[in-house]
Amino acid sequence: MVYVYNGKKVFYKFVNGQSQMPILLLHGWGCDSGVFDGIIKLFPNKSFLLVDFPPFGNSDKTIDDWNIFTYVGMLMSLCDYLCIDKCDVLGHSFGGRVAIILSAVKRSLVHSCILVDSAGMKPRRSLKLRYQILKYKIGKKLGKNVENMGSSDYLALPENMRKTFVSIINTYLEDYAKIMSVKTLIIWGEKDDDTPLYMAKRLNRLIKNSRLEIIQQAGHFSFIDRPLEFYKLVNVFWEG
């Protein structure tokens, strides 16, 4: 099914039947809702609402001047359109960014929140990274070609999407995490190199009603690396 927001087509679908209190699954950057197929199979009795964030999956491939708040606004509008007054939210990586803001600004909508290897915390900058950033800024100031100096995610995007990507990764969400009050489970892969474990611990400190669970020998996609351990944690949380 397709919902049109700001003139852009957003693909969504219900799995295991439509519910007025579904579990909203929010995928990471560069993925689509199909990344959650394994989770869905583990919970055949749960109703899930899946959304493909533009420009991924079956949603529109081109968006202009979107930022993290546009994605949050799109979800609030979609839930209103579907007459959903309450939902449980699970967000992975970029989807965790969206889940944090949604839980903070639309408290009446979010019943509970699971953050899986979530992005959104300001990173500690290593000496190497600081040098790369400085090199980029100097090169840009001198008029040099800096197009190939970005991250792999940045370089994979078309030109019109790079502004959106930069805006998203430079929006830090500590202040939003502080005002979250919904019951929150934070699940993290011990060996996550994309969003390191210190970010999980910071989220746990900031979110009042939260619990942190670390999955050993798992990386950034902890729910794929260790599905049974992930299932046990989530099942207890949702049934609790």
PDB file of C-alpha atoms in Angstrom:
ATOM      1  CA  MET A   1       0.000   0.000   0.000  1.00  0.00           C
ATOM      2  CA  VAL A   2       1.103   3.562  -0.645  1.00  0.00           C
ATOM      3  CA  TYR A   3       0.651   6.725   1.390  1.00  0.00           C
ATOM      4  CA  VAL A   4       1.507  10.101  -0.130  1.00  0.00           C
ATOM      5  CA  TYR A   5       3.320  12.538   2.151  1.00  0.00           C
ATOM      6  CA  ASN A   6       4.647  15.899   0.941  1.00  0.00           C
ATOM      7  CA  GLY A   7       4.061  14.681  -2.581  1.00  0.00           C
ATOM      8  CA  LYS A   8       6.213  11.576  -2.097  1.00  0.00           C
ATOM      9  CA  LYS A   9       4.994   7.973  -2.154  1.00  0.00           C
ATOM     10  CA  VAL A  10       5.675   6.007   1.031  1.00  0.00           C
ATOM     11  CA  PHE A  11       5.188   2.254   0.925  1.00  0.00           C
ATOM     12  CA  TYR A  12       3.676   0.572   3.986  1.00  0.00           C
ATOM     13  CA  LYS A  13       2.031  -2.725   4.817  1.00  0.00           C
ATOM     14  CA  PHE A  14       0.534  -4.656   7.706  1.00  0.00           C
ATOM     15  CA  VAL A  15       1.783  -8.164   8.441  1.00  0.00           C
ATOM     16  CA  ASN A  16      -0.229 -10.715  10.462  1.00  0.00           C
ATOM     17  CA  GLY A  17      -3.352  -8.622  10.162  1.00  0.00           C
ATOM     18  CA  GLN A  18      -4.181  -4.983  10.712  1.00  0.00           C
ATOM     19  CA  SER A  19      -4.381  -3.831  14.308  1.00  0.00           C
ATOM     20  CA  GLN A  20      -5.202  -0.573  16.035  1.00  0.00           C
ATOM     21  CA  MET A  21      -2.124  -1.120  18.223  1.00  0.00           C
ATOM     22  CA  PRO A  22       0.499  -2.638  15.924  1.00  0.00           C
ATOM     23  CA  ILE A  23       4.251  -2.901  16.328  1.00  0.00           C
ATOM     24  CA  LEU A  24       5.839  -0.263  14.109  1.00  0.00           C
ATOM     25  CA  LEU A  25       9.145  -1.488  12.656  1.00  0.00           C
ATOM     26  CA  LEU A  26      11.625   1.203  11.549  1.00  0.00           C
ATOM     27  CA  HIS A  27      14.579   0.099   9.454  1.00  0.00           C
ATOM     28  CA  GLY A  28      18.088   1.477   9.138  1.00  0.00           C
ATOM     29  CA  TRP A  29      19.615   3.701   6.472  1.00  0.00           C
ATOM     30  CA  GLY A  30      20.297   1.867   3.207  1.00  0.00           C
ATOM     31  CA  CYS A  31      17.916  -0.982   4.114  1.00  0.00           C
ATOM     32  CA  ASP A  32      14.186  -1.433   3.733  1.00  0.00           C
ATOM     33  CA  SER A  33      11.463  -3.088   5.784  1.00  0.00           C
ATOM     34  CA  GLY A  34      12.462  -6.504   4.421  1.00  0.00           C
ATOM     35  CA  VAL A  35      15.373  -6.513   6.869  1.00  0.00           C
ATOM     36  CA  PHE A  36      12.835  -7.432   9.573  1.00  0.00           C
ATOM     37  CA  ASP A  37      11.575 -10.622   7.894  1.00  0.00           C
ATOM     38  CA  GLY A  38      13.366 -12.779  10.464  1.00  0.00           C
ATOM     39  CA  ILE A  39      11.835 -10.929  13.412  1.00  0.00           C
ATOM     40  CA  ILE A  40       8.354 -11.172  11.938  1.00  0.00           C
ATOM     41  CA  LYS A  41       8.652 -14.963  11.522  1.00  0.00           C
ATOM     42  CA  LEU A  42       9.508 -15.274  15.205  1.00  0.00           C
ATOM     43  CA  PHE A  43       6.291 -13.497  16.232  1.00  0.00           C
ATOM     44  CA  PRO A  44       3.454 -14.926  14.089  1.00  0.00           C
ATOM     45  CA  ASN A  45       0.809 -13.699  16.537  1.00  0.00           C
ATOM     46  CA  LYS A  46       1.917 -10.056  16.516  1.00  0.00           C
ATOM     47  CA  SER A  47       0.551  -7.422  14.161  1.00  0.00           C
ATOM     48  CA  PHE A  48       3.324  -5.419  12.493  1.00  0.00           C
ATOM     49  CA  LEU A  49       3.233  -2.186  10.525  1.00  0.00           C
ATOM     50  CA  LEU A  50       6.179  -1.906   8.142  1.00  0.00           C
ATOM     51  CA  VAL A  51       7.258   1.267   6.360  1.00  0.00           C
ATOM     52  CA  ASP A  52       9.916   1.802   3.698  1.00  0.00           C
ATOM     53  CA  PHE A  53      11.650   5.100   4.420  1.00  0.00           C
ATOM     54  CA  PRO A  54      12.185   7.051   1.193  1.00  0.00           C
ATOM     55  CA  PRO A  55      14.380   6.662  -0.834  1.00  0.00           C
ATOM     56  CA  PHE A  56      14.570   2.951   0.030  1.00  0.00           C
ATOM     57  CA  GLY A  57      12.520  -0.142  -0.720  1.00  0.00           C
ATOM     58  CA  ASN A  58       9.298   0.461  -2.621  1.00  0.00           C
ATOM     59  CA  SER A  59       8.998   4.131  -1.657  1.00  0.00           C
ATOM     60  CA  ASP A  60       9.917   7.092  -3.858  1.00  0.00           C
ATOM     61  CA  LYS A  61      13.597   7.136  -4.789  1.00  0.00           C
ATOM     62  CA  THR A  62      14.007  10.893  -4.881  1.00  0.00           C
ATOM     63  CA  ILE A  63      13.310  13.263  -2.014  1.00  0.00           C
ATOM     64  CA  ASP A  64      14.381  16.873  -1.657  1.00  0.00           C
ATOM     65  CA  ASP A  65      15.257  18.696   1.546  1.00  0.00           C
ATOM     66  CA  TRP A  66      13.991  16.010   3.918  1.00  0.00           C
ATOM     67  CA  ASN A  67      15.549  15.806   7.368  1.00  0.00           C
ATOM     68  CA  ILE A  68      15.078  13.555  10.371  1.00  0.00           C
ATOM     69  CA  PHE A  69      12.015  15.538  11.467  1.00  0.00           C
ATOM     70  CA  THR A  70      10.380  15.040   8.060  1.00  0.00           C
ATOM     71  CA  TYR A  71      10.521  11.284   8.622  1.00  0.00           C
ATOM     72  CA  VAL A  72       9.002  11.672  12.089  1.00  0.00           C
ATOM     73  CA  GLY A  73       6.255  13.910  10.717  1.00  0.00           C
ATOM     74  CA  MET A  74       5.550  11.377   7.970  1.00  0.00           C
ATOM     75  CA  LEU A  75       5.051   8.584  10.525  1.00  0.00           C
ATOM     76  CA  MET A  76       2.745  10.688  12.685  1.00  0.00           C
ATOM     77  CA  SER A  77       0.715  11.581   9.606  1.00  0.00           C
ATOM     78  CA  LEU A  78       0.568   7.943   8.466  1.00  0.00           C
ATOM     79  CA  CYS A  79      -0.607   6.734  11.892  1.00  0.00           C
ATOM     80  CA  ASP A  80      -3.291   9.421  11.899  1.00  0.00           C
ATOM     81  CA  TYR A  81      -4.378   8.338   8.413  1.00  0.00           C
ATOM     82  CA  LEU A  82      -4.591   4.702   9.590  1.00  0.00           C
ATOM     83  CA  CYS A  83      -6.465   5.718  12.785  1.00  0.00           C
ATOM     84  CA  ILE A  84      -3.670   4.330  14.971  1.00  0.00           C
ATOM     85  CA  ASP A  85      -3.749   5.985  18.396  1.00  0.00           C
ATOM     86  CA  LYS A  86      -1.153   3.778  20.062  1.00  0.00           C
ATOM     87  CA  CYS A  87       1.667   1.516  18.899  1.00  0.00           C
ATOM     88  CA  ASP A  88       4.816  -0.223  20.060  1.00  0.00           C
ATOM     89  CA  VAL A  89       7.912   0.924  18.195  1.00  0.00           C
ATOM     90  CA  LEU A  90      11.110  -0.927  17.280  1.00  0.00           C
ATOM     91  CA  GLY A  91      13.814   1.057  15.519  1.00  0.00           C
ATOM     92  CA  HIS A  92      17.166  -0.157  14.225  1.00  0.00           C
ATOM     93  CA  SER A  93      20.070   2.239  13.533  1.00  0.00           C
ATOM     94  CA  PHE A  94      18.550   5.156  11.559  1.00  0.00           C
ATOM     95  CA  GLY A  95      15.132   3.848  12.532  1.00  0.00           C
ATOM     96  CA  GLY A  96      16.249   4.276  16.134  1.00  0.00           C
ATOM     97  CA  ARG A  97      16.826   7.978  15.463  1.00  0.00           C
ATOM     98  CA  VAL A  98      13.253   8.300  14.290  1.00  0.00           C
ATOM     99  CA  ALA A  99      11.964   6.235  17.225  1.00  0.00           C
ATOM    100  CA  ILE A 100      13.734   8.452  19.773  1.00  0.00           C
ATOM    101  CA  ILE A 101      12.201  11.664  18.444  1.00  0.00           C
ATOM    102  CA  LEU A 102       8.781  10.084  17.932  1.00  0.00           C
ATOM    103  CA  SER A 103       8.783   8.772  21.512  1.00  0.00           C
ATOM    104  CA  ALA A 104       9.821  12.175  22.854  1.00  0.00           C
ATOM    105  CA  VAL A 105       7.464  14.444  20.911  1.00  0.00           C
ATOM    106  CA  LYS A 106       4.415  12.202  20.450  1.00  0.00           C
ATOM    107  CA  ARG A 107       4.199  10.435  23.798  1.00  0.00           C
ATOM    108  CA  SER A 108       0.511   9.630  23.403  1.00  0.00           C
ATOM    109  CA  LEU A 109       1.276   7.514  20.327  1.00  0.00           C
ATOM    110  CA  VAL A 110       4.162   5.350  21.593  1.00  0.00           C
ATOM    111  CA  HIS A 111       3.246   2.640  24.104  1.00  0.00           C
ATOM    112  CA  SER A 112       6.760   1.176  24.325  1.00  0.00           C
ATOM    113  CA  CYS A 113      10.036   1.544  22.461  1.00  0.00           C
ATOM    114  CA  ILE A 114      12.860  -0.819  21.507  1.00  0.00           C
ATOM    115  CA  LEU A 115      16.092   0.746  20.258  1.00  0.00           C
ATOM    116  CA  VAL A 116      18.351  -1.707  18.430  1.00  0.00           C
ATOM    117  CA  ASP A 117      21.924  -0.539  17.765  1.00  0.00           C
ATOM    118  CA  SER A 118      20.415   2.911  17.413  1.00  0.00           C
ATOM    119  CA  ALA A 119      22.088   5.926  15.865  1.00  0.00           C
ATOM    120  CA  GLY A 120      21.590   9.451  17.170  1.00  0.00           C
ATOM    121  CA  MET A 121      24.235   9.929  19.843  1.00  0.00           C
ATOM    122  CA  LYS A 122      27.077  12.367  19.229  1.00  0.00           C
ATOM    123  CA  PRO A 123      30.165  10.275  18.407  1.00  0.00           C
ATOM    124  CA  ARG A 124      33.522  10.449  20.073  1.00  0.00           C
ATOM    125  CA  ARG A 125      35.838  11.629  17.340  1.00  0.00           C
ATOM    126  CA  SER A 126      39.084   9.709  17.021  1.00  0.00           C
ATOM    127  CA  LEU A 127      42.269  11.499  15.981  1.00  0.00           C
ATOM    128  CA  LYS A 128      42.024   9.826  12.566  1.00  0.00           C
ATOM    129  CA  LEU A 129      38.438  10.939  12.073  1.00  0.00           C
ATOM    130  CA  ARG A 130      39.200  14.494  13.178  1.00  0.00           C
ATOM    131  CA  TYR A 131      42.033  14.586  10.628  1.00  0.00           C
ATOM    132  CA  GLN A 132      39.714  13.345   7.864  1.00  0.00           C
ATOM    133  CA  ILE A 133      37.114  15.992   8.718  1.00  0.00           C
ATOM    134  CA  LEU A 134      39.759  18.728   8.800  1.00  0.00           C
ATOM    135  CA  LYS A 135      41.152  17.523   5.460  1.00  0.00           C
ATOM    136  CA  TYR A 136      37.654  17.634   3.957  1.00  0.00           C
ATOM    137  CA  LYS A 137      36.971  21.163   5.240  1.00  0.00           C
ATOM    138  CA  ILE A 138      40.316  22.491   4.048  1.00  0.00           C
ATOM    139  CA  GLY A 139      39.896  20.847   0.650  1.00  0.00           C
ATOM    140  CA  LYS A 140      36.421  22.319   0.252  1.00  0.00           C
ATOM    141  CA  LYS A 141      37.631  25.774   1.263  1.00  0.00           C
ATOM    142  CA  LEU A 142      40.451  25.583  -1.294  1.00  0.00           C
ATOM    143  CA  GLY A 143      38.010  24.578  -4.011  1.00  0.00           C
ATOM    144  CA  LYS A 144      39.336  21.050  -4.396  1.00  0.00           C
ATOM    145  CA  ASN A 145      37.216  18.057  -5.408  1.00  0.00           C
ATOM    146  CA  VAL A 146      35.980  16.538  -2.121  1.00  0.00           C
ATOM    147  CA  GLU A 147      33.249  14.342  -3.591  1.00  0.00           C
ATOM    148  CA  ASN A 148      35.131  11.116  -2.795  1.00  0.00           C
ATOM    149  CA  MET A 149      36.017  12.023   0.789  1.00  0.00           C
ATOM    150  CA  GLY A 150      32.738  10.997   2.422  1.00  0.00           C
ATOM    151  CA  SER A 151      31.613   7.764   4.076  1.00  0.00           C
ATOM    152  CA  SER A 152      30.469   4.779   2.028  1.00  0.00           C
ATOM    153  CA  ASP A 153      26.819   5.578   2.871  1.00  0.00           C
ATOM    154  CA  TYR A 154      27.344   9.168   1.719  1.00  0.00           C
ATOM    155  CA  LEU A 155      29.114   8.203  -1.507  1.00  0.00           C
ATOM    156  CA  ALA A 156      26.418   5.646  -2.383  1.00  0.00           C
ATOM    157  CA  LEU A 157      23.756   8.364  -2.481  1.00  0.00           C
ATOM    158  CA  PRO A 158      22.785  10.454  -5.499  1.00  0.00           C
ATOM    159  CA  GLU A 159      23.755  14.109  -5.290  1.00  0.00           C
ATOM    160  CA  ASN A 160      20.260  15.298  -4.333  1.00  0.00           C
ATOM    161  CA  MET A 161      20.181  12.983  -1.278  1.00  0.00           C
ATOM    162  CA  ARG A 162      23.542  13.891   0.217  1.00  0.00           C
ATOM    163  CA  LYS A 163      22.259  17.066   1.869  1.00  0.00           C
ATOM    164  CA  THR A 164      19.565  15.039   3.620  1.00  0.00           C
ATOM    165  CA  PHE A 165      22.089  12.448   4.789  1.00  0.00           C
ATOM    166  CA  VAL A 166      24.492  15.062   6.182  1.00  0.00           C
ATOM    167  CA  SER A 167      21.630  16.807   7.986  1.00  0.00           C
ATOM    168  CA  ILE A 168      20.540  13.526   9.591  1.00  0.00           C
ATOM    169  CA  ILE A 169      23.937  12.391  10.867  1.00  0.00           C
ATOM    170  CA  ASN A 170      24.685  15.856  12.254  1.00  0.00           C
ATOM    171  CA  THR A 171      21.450  15.984  14.264  1.00  0.00           C
ATOM    172  CA  TYR A 172      22.251  14.651  17.738  1.00  0.00           C
ATOM    173  CA  LEU A 173      19.418  13.419  19.912  1.00  0.00           C
ATOM    174  CA  GLU A 174      20.657  13.566  23.497  1.00  0.00           C
ATOM    175  CA  ASP A 175      18.101  16.245  24.381  1.00  0.00           C
ATOM    176  CA  TYR A 176      15.268  14.120  22.980  1.00  0.00           C
ATOM    177  CA  ALA A 177      16.440  11.017  24.829  1.00  0.00           C
ATOM    178  CA  LYS A 178      16.363  13.002  28.072  1.00  0.00           C
ATOM    179  CA  ILE A 179      12.660  13.728  27.761  1.00  0.00           C
ATOM    180  CA  MET A 180      11.607  10.210  26.780  1.00  0.00           C
ATOM    181  CA  SER A 181       9.429   8.647  29.455  1.00  0.00           C
ATOM    182  CA  VAL A 182       8.055   5.592  27.665  1.00  0.00           C
ATOM    183  CA  LYS A 183       9.184   2.125  28.733  1.00  0.00           C
ATOM    184  CA  THR A 184      12.288   1.454  26.612  1.00  0.00           C
ATOM    185  CA  LEU A 185      14.457  -1.583  25.905  1.00  0.00           C
ATOM    186  CA  ILE A 186      17.899  -0.895  24.442  1.00  0.00           C
ATOM    187  CA  ILE A 187      19.473  -3.874  22.638  1.00  0.00           C
ATOM    188  CA  TRP A 188      23.042  -3.676  21.379  1.00  0.00           C
ATOM    189  CA  GLY A 189      25.568  -5.892  19.696  1.00  0.00           C
ATOM    190  CA  GLU A 190      28.731  -6.202  21.758  1.00  0.00           C
ATOM    191  CA  LYS A 191      30.879  -5.846  18.637  1.00  0.00           C
ATOM    192  CA  ASP A 192      28.926  -3.048  16.950  1.00  0.00           C
ATOM    193  CA  ASP A 193      31.465  -0.858  15.131  1.00  0.00           C
ATOM    194  CA  ASP A 194      28.937   1.444  13.433  1.00  0.00           C
ATOM    195  CA  THR A 195      27.248   2.626  16.620  1.00  0.00           C
ATOM    196  CA  PRO A 196      29.714   1.605  19.360  1.00  0.00           C
ATOM    197  CA  LEU A 197      28.645   0.308  22.742  1.00  0.00           C
ATOM    198  CA  TYR A 198      29.374   3.592  24.543  1.00  0.00           C
ATOM    199  CA  MET A 199      26.400   5.047  22.658  1.00  0.00           C
ATOM    200  CA  ALA A 200      24.123   2.380  24.129  1.00  0.00           C
ATOM    201  CA  LYS A 201      25.331   3.180  27.634  1.00  0.00           C
ATOM    202  CA  ARG A 202      24.754   6.885  27.073  1.00  0.00           C
ATOM    203  CA  LEU A 203      21.207   6.225  25.863  1.00  0.00           C
ATOM    204  CA  ASN A 204      20.586   4.066  28.917  1.00  0.00           C
ATOM    205  CA  ARG A 205      21.715   6.895  31.205  1.00  0.00           C
ATOM    206  CA  LEU A 206      19.620   9.490  29.410  1.00  0.00           C
ATOM    207  CA  ILE A 207      16.345   7.580  29.024  1.00  0.00           C
ATOM    208  CA  LYS A 208      14.755   7.348  32.463  1.00  0.00           C
ATOM    209  CA  ASN A 209      12.584   4.269  32.003  1.00  0.00           C
ATOM    210  CA  SER A 210      15.103   2.172  30.055  1.00  0.00           C
ATOM    211  CA  ARG A 211      17.010  -1.104  30.320  1.00  0.00           C
ATOM    212  CA  LEU A 212      20.133  -2.052  28.377  1.00  0.00           C
ATOM    213  CA  GLU A 213      20.770  -5.588  27.109  1.00  0.00           C
ATOM    214  CA  ILE A 214      24.019  -6.448  25.323  1.00  0.00           C
ATOM    215  CA  ILE A 215      24.124  -9.397  22.925  1.00  0.00           C
ATOM    216  CA  GLN A 216      27.521 -11.050  22.947  1.00  0.00           C
ATOM    217  CA  GLN A 217      29.312 -11.776  19.667  1.00  0.00           C
ATOM    218  CA  ALA A 218      26.843  -9.629  17.719  1.00  0.00           C
ATOM    219  CA  GLY A 219      27.502  -6.600  15.541  1.00  0.00           C
ATOM    220  CA  HIS A 220      25.419  -3.700  14.232  1.00  0.00           C
ATOM    221  CA  PHE A 221      22.688  -6.061  13.029  1.00  0.00           C
ATOM    222  CA  SER A 222      22.377  -7.833  16.359  1.00  0.00           C
ATOM    223  CA  PHE A 223      18.871  -9.108  15.576  1.00  0.00           C
ATOM    224  CA  ILE A 224      20.252 -10.945  12.532  1.00  0.00           C
ATOM    225  CA  ASP A 225      23.544 -12.069  14.112  1.00  0.00           C
ATOM    226  CA  ARG A 226      21.902 -13.598  17.194  1.00  0.00           C
ATOM    227  CA  PRO A 227      18.183 -14.035  16.424  1.00  0.00           C
ATOM    228  CA  LEU A 228      17.322 -16.380  19.304  1.00  0.00           C
ATOM    229  CA  GLU A 229      18.968 -14.195  21.949  1.00  0.00           C
ATOM    230  CA  PHE A 230      17.206 -11.207  20.404  1.00  0.00           C
ATOM    231  CA  TYR A 231      13.865 -13.014  20.401  1.00  0.00           C
ATOM    232  CA  LYS A 232      14.114 -13.889  24.088  1.00  0.00           C
ATOM    233  CA  LEU A 233      14.805 -10.281  25.098  1.00  0.00           C
ATOM    234  CA  VAL A 234      12.064  -8.815  22.940  1.00  0.00           C
ATOM    235  CA  ASN A 235       9.483 -11.444  23.843  1.00  0.00           C
ATOM    236  CA  VAL A 236       9.900 -10.827  27.569  1.00  0.00           C
ATOM    237  CA  PHE A 237       9.676  -7.073  27.002  1.00  0.00           C
ATOM    238  CA  TRP A 238       6.540  -7.201  24.863  1.00  0.00           C
ATOM    239  CA  GLU A 239       4.821  -9.707  27.122  1.00  0.00           C
ATOM    240  CA  GLY A 240       5.852  -7.979  30.363  1.00  0.00           C
TER     241      GLY A 240
END
